[in-house]
């Protein structure tokens, strides 16, 4: 009790927060609010309602820096998931190739090149490029490749269906591999006139994932994607 003598007597009240949300709703021209519009409304309310210069500076710094950075972190995770969903075929292709090359590596055999049909050795550079996404390095690669090969083929023997999501660590590595090139994401989320047909389809898939998974509508999804392109990947 001694440590919180002023509990409930200082800080931002729930009434202040609700008033900011009401203001965001009132200012909306599209019958919707987003985390961005609520944050902007909170900033306006702080500037207009907080009298103390010291308190005003403290809350503005929190909203414009701490909250801003935290929201970017959350938004990046959401859009990354949407991005990977839009690249489902590439994810599955990476998975198939990894499994083929890992099996050849573990068994010290060759595999057929999918384009030329020529025999080839396991591509260690390719395997490493996937594994390094989750910190698999050095001698750890041998046990990782053996474990995943054994796990996948045991599932196949049981008649289970496998895909790129079947093994958690590999799924994480493939996701990281897909989003490692920020420039690719940036090209998709920039202005619509710069997208080709293929990119437009992927953009639409990203929007749909945000709608289905996180509860956005189409306009709010496009708004946060545009915000991400201006704040997460503008230097790519």
mmCIF file of C-alpha atoms in Angstrom:
data_model
loop_
_atom_site.group_PDB
_atom_site.id
_atom_site.type_symbol
_atom_site.label_atom_id
_atom_site.label_comp_id
_atom_site.label_asym_id
_atom_site.label_seq_id
_atom_site.Cartn_x
_atom_site.Cartn_y
_atom_site.Cartn_z
ATOM 1 C CA UNK A 1 0.000 0.000 0.000
ATOM 2 C CA UNK A 2 2.852 2.389 0.809
ATOM 3 C CA UNK A 3 4.285 1.889 -2.689
ATOM 4 C CA UNK A 4 1.045 2.859 -4.443
ATOM 5 C CA UNK A 5 -0.309 5.660 -2.297
ATOM 6 C CA UNK A 6 -1.592 7.547 -5.344
ATOM 7 C CA UNK A 7 -3.088 4.528 -7.094
ATOM 8 C CA UNK A 8 -6.032 5.633 -9.191
ATOM 9 C CA UNK A 9 -5.260 9.299 -8.566
ATOM 10 C CA UNK A 10 -2.756 9.902 -11.362
ATOM 11 C CA UNK A 11 -2.309 8.824 -14.958
ATOM 12 C CA UNK A 12 -4.781 8.553 -17.827
ATOM 13 C CA UNK A 13 -8.362 7.722 -16.883
ATOM 14 C CA UNK A 14 -10.579 5.201 -18.638
ATOM 15 C CA UNK A 15 -12.918 8.092 -19.436
ATOM 16 C CA UNK A 16 -10.090 9.791 -21.333
ATOM 17 C CA UNK A 17 -9.463 6.604 -23.351
ATOM 18 C CA UNK A 18 -13.155 6.120 -24.136
ATOM 19 C CA UNK A 19 -13.445 9.747 -25.188
ATOM 20 C CA UNK A 20 -10.524 9.253 -27.572
ATOM 21 C CA UNK A 21 -12.150 6.152 -29.069
ATOM 22 C CA UNK A 22 -15.445 8.037 -29.445
ATOM 23 C CA UNK A 23 -13.574 10.848 -31.186
ATOM 24 C CA UNK A 24 -11.918 8.386 -33.559
ATOM 25 C CA UNK A 25 -15.331 6.953 -34.430
ATOM 26 C CA UNK A 26 -16.817 10.412 -34.920
ATOM 27 C CA UNK A 27 -13.941 11.487 -37.177
ATOM 28 C CA UNK A 28 -14.094 8.354 -39.320
ATOM 29 C CA UNK A 29 -15.497 8.835 -42.810
ATOM 30 C CA UNK A 30 -15.520 5.097 -43.551
ATOM 31 C CA UNK A 31 -17.536 3.785 -40.595
ATOM 32 C CA UNK A 32 -14.502 2.063 -39.099
ATOM 33 C CA UNK A 33 -11.596 2.616 -36.738
ATOM 34 C CA UNK A 34 -8.134 1.098 -36.743
ATOM 35 C CA UNK A 35 -5.260 1.019 -34.246
ATOM 36 C CA UNK A 36 -3.810 3.908 -36.241
ATOM 37 C CA UNK A 37 -6.891 6.108 -35.979
ATOM 38 C CA UNK A 38 -7.187 5.423 -32.239
ATOM 39 C CA UNK A 39 -3.525 6.272 -31.688
ATOM 40 C CA UNK A 40 -3.936 9.507 -33.663
ATOM 41 C CA UNK A 41 -7.034 10.359 -31.642
ATOM 42 C CA UNK A 42 -5.172 9.731 -28.378
ATOM 43 C CA UNK A 43 -2.384 12.042 -29.530
ATOM 44 C CA UNK A 44 -4.890 14.806 -30.331
ATOM 45 C CA UNK A 45 -6.630 14.370 -26.985
ATOM 46 C CA UNK A 46 -3.329 14.549 -25.101
ATOM 47 C CA UNK A 47 -2.383 17.755 -26.908
ATOM 48 C CA UNK A 48 -5.790 19.298 -26.239
ATOM 49 C CA UNK A 49 -6.636 18.001 -22.756
ATOM 50 C CA UNK A 50 -3.404 17.469 -20.811
ATOM 51 C CA UNK A 51 -2.525 20.779 -19.175
ATOM 52 C CA UNK A 52 0.799 19.962 -17.525
ATOM 53 C CA UNK A 53 3.670 20.392 -20.034
ATOM 54 C CA UNK A 54 5.628 17.642 -18.281
ATOM 55 C CA UNK A 55 2.738 15.163 -18.414
ATOM 56 C CA UNK A 56 1.921 16.125 -21.995
ATOM 57 C CA UNK A 57 5.512 15.484 -23.062
ATOM 58 C CA UNK A 58 5.564 12.127 -21.243
ATOM 59 C CA UNK A 59 2.335 10.848 -22.831
ATOM 60 C CA UNK A 60 3.212 12.086 -26.304
ATOM 61 C CA UNK A 61 6.581 10.372 -26.128
ATOM 62 C CA UNK A 62 4.858 7.153 -25.091
ATOM 63 C CA UNK A 63 2.287 7.334 -27.895
ATOM 64 C CA UNK A 64 4.635 8.503 -30.634
ATOM 65 C CA UNK A 65 7.616 6.316 -29.769
ATOM 66 C CA UNK A 66 6.930 3.409 -27.394
ATOM 67 C CA UNK A 67 3.429 2.597 -28.643
ATOM 68 C CA UNK A 68 4.442 3.288 -32.240
ATOM 69 C CA UNK A 69 7.329 0.807 -32.096
ATOM 70 C CA UNK A 70 5.258 -1.825 -30.296
ATOM 71 C CA UNK A 71 2.485 -1.539 -32.866
ATOM 72 C CA UNK A 72 4.977 -1.852 -35.720
ATOM 73 C CA UNK A 73 6.230 -5.077 -34.141
ATOM 74 C CA UNK A 74 2.692 -6.473 -33.930
ATOM 75 C CA UNK A 75 1.826 -5.286 -37.428
ATOM 76 C CA UNK A 76 4.954 -6.837 -38.907
ATOM 77 C CA UNK A 77 3.965 -10.237 -37.482
ATOM 78 C CA UNK A 78 0.445 -9.939 -38.887
ATOM 79 C CA UNK A 79 1.563 -8.868 -42.351
ATOM 80 C CA UNK A 80 4.341 -11.457 -42.380
ATOM 81 C CA UNK A 81 1.733 -14.167 -41.838
ATOM 82 C CA UNK A 82 -0.409 -12.661 -44.584
ATOM 83 C CA UNK A 83 2.635 -12.449 -46.870
ATOM 84 C CA UNK A 84 3.530 -16.102 -46.337
ATOM 85 C CA UNK A 85 -0.060 -17.128 -47.046
ATOM 86 C CA UNK A 86 0.170 -15.261 -50.346
ATOM 87 C CA UNK A 87 3.303 -17.255 -51.155
ATOM 88 C CA UNK A 88 1.845 -20.671 -50.394
ATOM 89 C CA UNK A 89 3.219 -22.251 -53.572
ATOM 90 C CA UNK A 90 6.736 -20.981 -52.905
ATOM 91 C CA UNK A 91 6.583 -22.262 -49.332
ATOM 92 C CA UNK A 92 5.551 -25.711 -50.525
ATOM 93 C CA UNK A 93 8.276 -25.699 -53.181
ATOM 94 C CA UNK A 94 10.937 -24.817 -50.597
ATOM 95 C CA UNK A 95 9.653 -27.613 -48.391
ATOM 96 C CA UNK A 96 9.721 -30.215 -51.175
ATOM 97 C CA UNK A 97 13.207 -29.195 -52.263
ATOM 98 C CA UNK A 98 14.520 -29.167 -48.717
ATOM 99 C CA UNK A 99 13.150 -32.630 -48.005
ATOM 100 C CA UNK A 100 14.618 -34.039 -51.239
ATOM 101 C CA UNK A 101 18.057 -32.573 -50.593
ATOM 102 C CA UNK A 102 18.052 -33.446 -46.885
ATOM 103 C CA UNK A 103 17.201 -37.062 -47.703
ATOM 104 C CA UNK A 104 20.002 -37.234 -50.276
ATOM 105 C CA UNK A 105 22.429 -35.694 -47.785
ATOM 106 C CA UNK A 106 21.491 -38.041 -44.940
ATOM 107 C CA UNK A 107 21.616 -41.158 -47.119
ATOM 108 C CA UNK A 108 24.638 -39.989 -49.124
ATOM 109 C CA UNK A 109 22.782 -40.532 -52.384
ATOM 110 C CA UNK A 110 22.024 -38.449 -55.451
ATOM 111 C CA UNK A 111 18.727 -36.976 -56.593
ATOM 112 C CA UNK A 112 17.296 -35.998 -59.949
ATOM 113 C CA UNK A 113 17.447 -32.388 -61.019
ATOM 114 C CA UNK A 114 13.810 -31.387 -61.548
ATOM 115 C CA UNK A 115 14.663 -29.395 -64.670
ATOM 116 C CA UNK A 116 17.371 -31.423 -66.427
ATOM 117 C CA UNK A 117 16.686 -34.862 -64.848
ATOM 118 C CA UNK A 118 20.427 -35.200 -64.277
ATOM 119 C CA UNK A 119 21.785 -36.842 -61.145
ATOM 120 C CA UNK A 120 23.011 -34.318 -58.606
ATOM 121 C CA UNK A 121 24.375 -34.262 -55.094
ATOM 122 C CA UNK A 122 22.532 -32.634 -52.222
ATOM 123 C CA UNK A 123 22.845 -28.857 -52.441
ATOM 124 C CA UNK A 124 24.399 -27.946 -49.103
ATOM 125 C CA UNK A 125 24.246 -24.239 -49.840
ATOM 126 C CA UNK A 126 20.489 -24.482 -50.301
ATOM 127 C CA UNK A 127 20.036 -26.579 -47.153
ATOM 128 C CA UNK A 128 22.148 -24.157 -45.145
ATOM 129 C CA UNK A 129 20.221 -21.141 -46.456
ATOM 130 C CA UNK A 130 17.067 -22.619 -44.926
ATOM 131 C CA UNK A 131 18.602 -23.854 -41.678
ATOM 132 C CA UNK A 132 20.433 -20.643 -40.845
ATOM 133 C CA UNK A 133 17.067 -18.887 -40.620
ATOM 134 C CA UNK A 134 16.525 -20.625 -37.271
ATOM 135 C CA UNK A 135 20.132 -20.711 -36.101
ATOM 136 C CA UNK A 136 21.044 -24.247 -37.202
ATOM 137 C CA UNK A 137 24.787 -24.116 -37.800
ATOM 138 C CA UNK A 138 27.879 -26.298 -37.778
ATOM 139 C CA UNK A 139 27.498 -29.896 -36.686
ATOM 140 C CA UNK A 140 23.894 -29.272 -35.594
ATOM 141 C CA UNK A 141 22.872 -29.430 -39.259
ATOM 142 C CA UNK A 142 23.534 -33.184 -39.407
ATOM 143 C CA UNK A 143 21.135 -34.109 -36.612
ATOM 144 C CA UNK A 144 18.549 -31.588 -37.841
ATOM 145 C CA UNK A 145 18.537 -33.087 -41.334
ATOM 146 C CA UNK A 146 18.423 -36.625 -39.973
ATOM 147 C CA UNK A 147 15.612 -35.784 -37.548
ATOM 148 C CA UNK A 148 13.428 -34.083 -40.113
ATOM 149 C CA UNK A 149 13.955 -36.810 -42.709
ATOM 150 C CA UNK A 150 13.084 -39.524 -40.200
ATOM 151 C CA UNK A 151 10.057 -37.606 -38.931
ATOM 152 C CA UNK A 152 8.604 -36.862 -42.351
ATOM 153 C CA UNK A 153 9.022 -40.346 -43.745
ATOM 154 C CA UNK A 154 7.568 -41.923 -40.606
ATOM 155 C CA UNK A 155 4.461 -39.789 -41.189
ATOM 156 C CA UNK A 156 4.334 -40.884 -44.820
ATOM 157 C CA UNK A 157 4.579 -44.547 -43.807
ATOM 158 C CA UNK A 158 1.556 -44.027 -41.551
ATOM 159 C CA UNK A 159 -0.340 -42.577 -44.483
ATOM 160 C CA UNK A 160 -0.322 -39.028 -43.112
ATOM 161 C CA UNK A 161 -0.352 -36.072 -45.471
ATOM 162 C CA UNK A 162 2.658 -33.792 -45.080
ATOM 163 C CA UNK A 163 3.232 -30.237 -46.209
ATOM 164 C CA UNK A 164 5.504 -27.329 -45.325
ATOM 165 C CA UNK A 165 3.673 -26.786 -42.030
ATOM 166 C CA UNK A 166 4.144 -30.371 -40.811
ATOM 167 C CA UNK A 167 7.369 -29.832 -38.856
ATOM 168 C CA UNK A 168 7.444 -26.744 -36.646
ATOM 169 C CA UNK A 169 11.140 -25.792 -36.893
ATOM 170 C CA UNK A 170 11.194 -26.233 -40.674
ATOM 171 C CA UNK A 171 7.964 -24.244 -41.009
ATOM 172 C CA UNK A 172 9.571 -21.409 -39.051
ATOM 173 C CA UNK A 173 12.695 -21.574 -41.206
ATOM 174 C CA UNK A 174 10.696 -21.470 -44.442
ATOM 175 C CA UNK A 175 8.651 -18.512 -43.213
ATOM 176 C CA UNK A 176 11.839 -16.657 -42.309
ATOM 177 C CA UNK A 177 13.385 -17.524 -45.662
ATOM 178 C CA UNK A 178 10.365 -16.198 -47.516
ATOM 179 C CA UNK A 179 10.275 -12.892 -45.685
ATOM 180 C CA UNK A 180 14.040 -12.387 -45.505
ATOM 181 C CA UNK A 181 13.864 -10.318 -48.673
ATOM 182 C CA UNK A 182 12.062 -7.224 -47.425
ATOM 183 C CA UNK A 183 12.280 -5.750 -50.904
ATOM 184 C CA UNK A 184 9.871 -8.394 -52.201
ATOM 185 C CA UNK A 185 7.298 -7.472 -49.580
ATOM 186 C CA UNK A 186 7.797 -3.787 -50.253
ATOM 187 C CA UNK A 187 7.087 -4.219 -53.956
ATOM 188 C CA UNK A 188 3.759 -5.832 -53.147
ATOM 189 C CA UNK A 189 2.573 -3.320 -50.572
ATOM 190 C CA UNK A 190 3.536 -0.139 -52.401
ATOM 191 C CA UNK A 191 1.166 1.887 -54.567
ATOM 192 C CA UNK A 192 -1.260 -0.180 -56.595
ATOM 193 C CA UNK A 193 -0.188 1.279 -59.930
ATOM 194 C CA UNK A 194 3.274 -0.278 -59.519
ATOM 195 C CA UNK A 195 1.993 -3.850 -59.077
ATOM 196 C CA UNK A 196 1.880 -6.294 -61.960
ATOM 197 C CA UNK A 197 -0.934 -8.850 -62.220
ATOM 198 C CA UNK A 198 0.946 -11.499 -60.252
ATOM 199 C CA UNK A 199 1.781 -9.057 -57.464
ATOM 200 C CA UNK A 200 -1.812 -7.810 -57.396
ATOM 201 C CA UNK A 201 -3.041 -11.359 -56.795
ATOM 202 C CA UNK A 202 -0.574 -11.750 -53.936
ATOM 203 C CA UNK A 203 -1.611 -8.388 -52.514
ATOM 204 C CA UNK A 204 -5.262 -9.460 -52.638
ATOM 205 C CA UNK A 205 -4.337 -12.696 -50.854
ATOM 206 C CA UNK A 206 -2.559 -10.700 -48.137
ATOM 207 C CA UNK A 207 -5.623 -8.506 -47.641
ATOM 208 C CA UNK A 208 -7.885 -11.553 -47.439
ATOM 209 C CA UNK A 209 -5.675 -13.173 -44.786
ATOM 210 C CA UNK A 210 -5.807 -10.005 -42.677
ATOM 211 C CA UNK A 211 -9.598 -10.023 -43.028
ATOM 212 C CA UNK A 212 -10.041 -13.721 -42.242
ATOM 213 C CA UNK A 213 -7.433 -14.031 -39.485
ATOM 214 C CA UNK A 214 -7.358 -10.659 -37.733
ATOM 215 C CA UNK A 215 -10.820 -9.201 -38.307
ATOM 216 C CA UNK A 216 -9.940 -6.316 -40.600
ATOM 217 C CA UNK A 217 -12.271 -5.221 -43.353
ATOM 218 C CA UNK A 218 -10.887 -4.515 -46.818
ATOM 219 C CA UNK A 219 -10.333 -0.792 -46.294
ATOM 220 C CA UNK A 220 -8.695 -1.123 -42.877
ATOM 221 C CA UNK A 221 -6.455 -3.947 -44.152
ATOM 222 C CA UNK A 222 -5.248 -1.799 -47.039
ATOM 223 C CA UNK A 223 -4.712 1.117 -44.648
ATOM 224 C CA UNK A 224 -2.424 -0.825 -42.306
ATOM 225 C CA UNK A 225 -0.548 -2.411 -45.225
ATOM 226 C CA UNK A 226 0.126 1.051 -46.622
ATOM 227 C CA UNK A 227 1.244 2.187 -43.165
ATOM 228 C CA UNK A 228 3.592 -0.796 -42.969
ATOM 229 C CA UNK A 229 5.101 -0.041 -46.366
ATOM 230 C CA UNK A 230 5.851 3.517 -45.243
ATOM 231 C CA UNK A 231 7.221 2.606 -41.816
ATOM 232 C CA UNK A 232 8.640 -0.924 -41.929
ATOM 233 C CA UNK A 233 10.201 -1.274 -45.371
ATOM 234 C CA UNK A 234 10.697 2.207 -46.767
ATOM 235 C CA UNK A 235 14.490 1.824 -46.761
ATOM 236 C CA UNK A 236 14.501 -1.519 -48.565
#
